[in-house]
Amino acid sequence: MPSIPQEYEVLLKFTNDSLDCATVQLLRDYGRSSAAIVLLHPGEIVTLVLEAGSTYRYVLKTRSKLASVSWAFL
């Protein structure tokens, strides 16, 4: 009989290693009342907890750059 797979959480750590402030913005509200945006000053770190079975979409912004990132944990 196969075993039941366990659900795991993944910790995703963003580090602002630039000389400018940066933002991490969640593109969906995932059941929360408002979209989340985190401002990171140079050298700051934020750790996000991602749950298995979900897809997460973020936009990372600095003064001169923009990156769209997606993670799917099934």
XYZ file of C-alpha atoms in Angstrom:
74
model
C 0.000 0.000 0.000
C 1.479 3.396 -0.939
C 2.153 5.842 1.831
C 0.257 9.112 2.109
C 2.463 11.998 0.951
C 3.056 14.689 3.534
C 2.516 18.344 2.774
C 5.560 20.504 3.287
C 6.082 24.215 3.633
C 8.903 25.875 1.748
C 10.742 28.912 3.074
C 11.656 31.383 0.352
C 14.139 34.064 1.361
C 14.527 37.338 -0.562
C 17.650 39.387 0.153
C 18.003 42.926 -1.170
C 21.671 42.969 -2.087
C 21.344 46.115 -4.203
C 22.095 49.713 -3.231
C 18.446 50.747 -3.821
C 15.204 49.910 -2.059
C 13.248 47.035 -3.577
C 9.688 45.761 -3.305
C 8.233 42.264 -3.334
C 4.565 42.290 -4.356
C 2.195 39.342 -4.228
C 0.076 39.384 -7.402
C -2.965 37.604 -5.906
C -4.521 38.048 -2.487
C -4.682 34.270 -1.711
C -7.733 34.731 0.494
C -6.425 37.755 2.347
C -8.138 41.129 2.426
C -5.459 43.053 0.513
C -2.512 42.508 -1.787
C 0.773 42.304 0.080
C 3.749 44.525 -0.736
C 7.002 44.429 1.221
C 9.566 47.234 1.003
C 13.137 46.039 1.447
C 15.877 48.528 2.199
C 19.422 47.656 1.068
C 20.653 44.645 3.028
C 17.223 43.652 4.376
C 15.845 40.125 4.117
C 12.265 38.834 4.088
C 11.324 35.165 4.430
C 8.078 33.919 2.881
C 6.351 30.655 3.801
C 4.940 28.846 0.757
C 2.472 25.997 1.240
C 2.438 22.840 -0.860
C -0.273 22.619 -3.505
C -0.274 26.322 -4.364
C 1.144 28.516 -7.097
C 2.584 31.865 -6.022
C 3.218 34.850 -8.278
C 5.379 37.773 -7.239
C 6.806 40.896 -8.822
C 10.217 42.081 -7.650
C 10.988 45.750 -8.344
C 13.938 48.047 -7.923
C 14.378 51.536 -9.301
C 15.658 50.238 -12.643
C 14.567 46.572 -12.839
C 11.409 44.473 -12.715
C 11.117 40.691 -12.484
C 8.031 38.512 -12.414
C 8.489 35.221 -10.572
C 6.184 32.200 -10.169
C 6.547 29.174 -7.903
C 4.344 26.087 -7.996
C 4.615 23.490 -5.247
C 2.498 20.434 -5.921
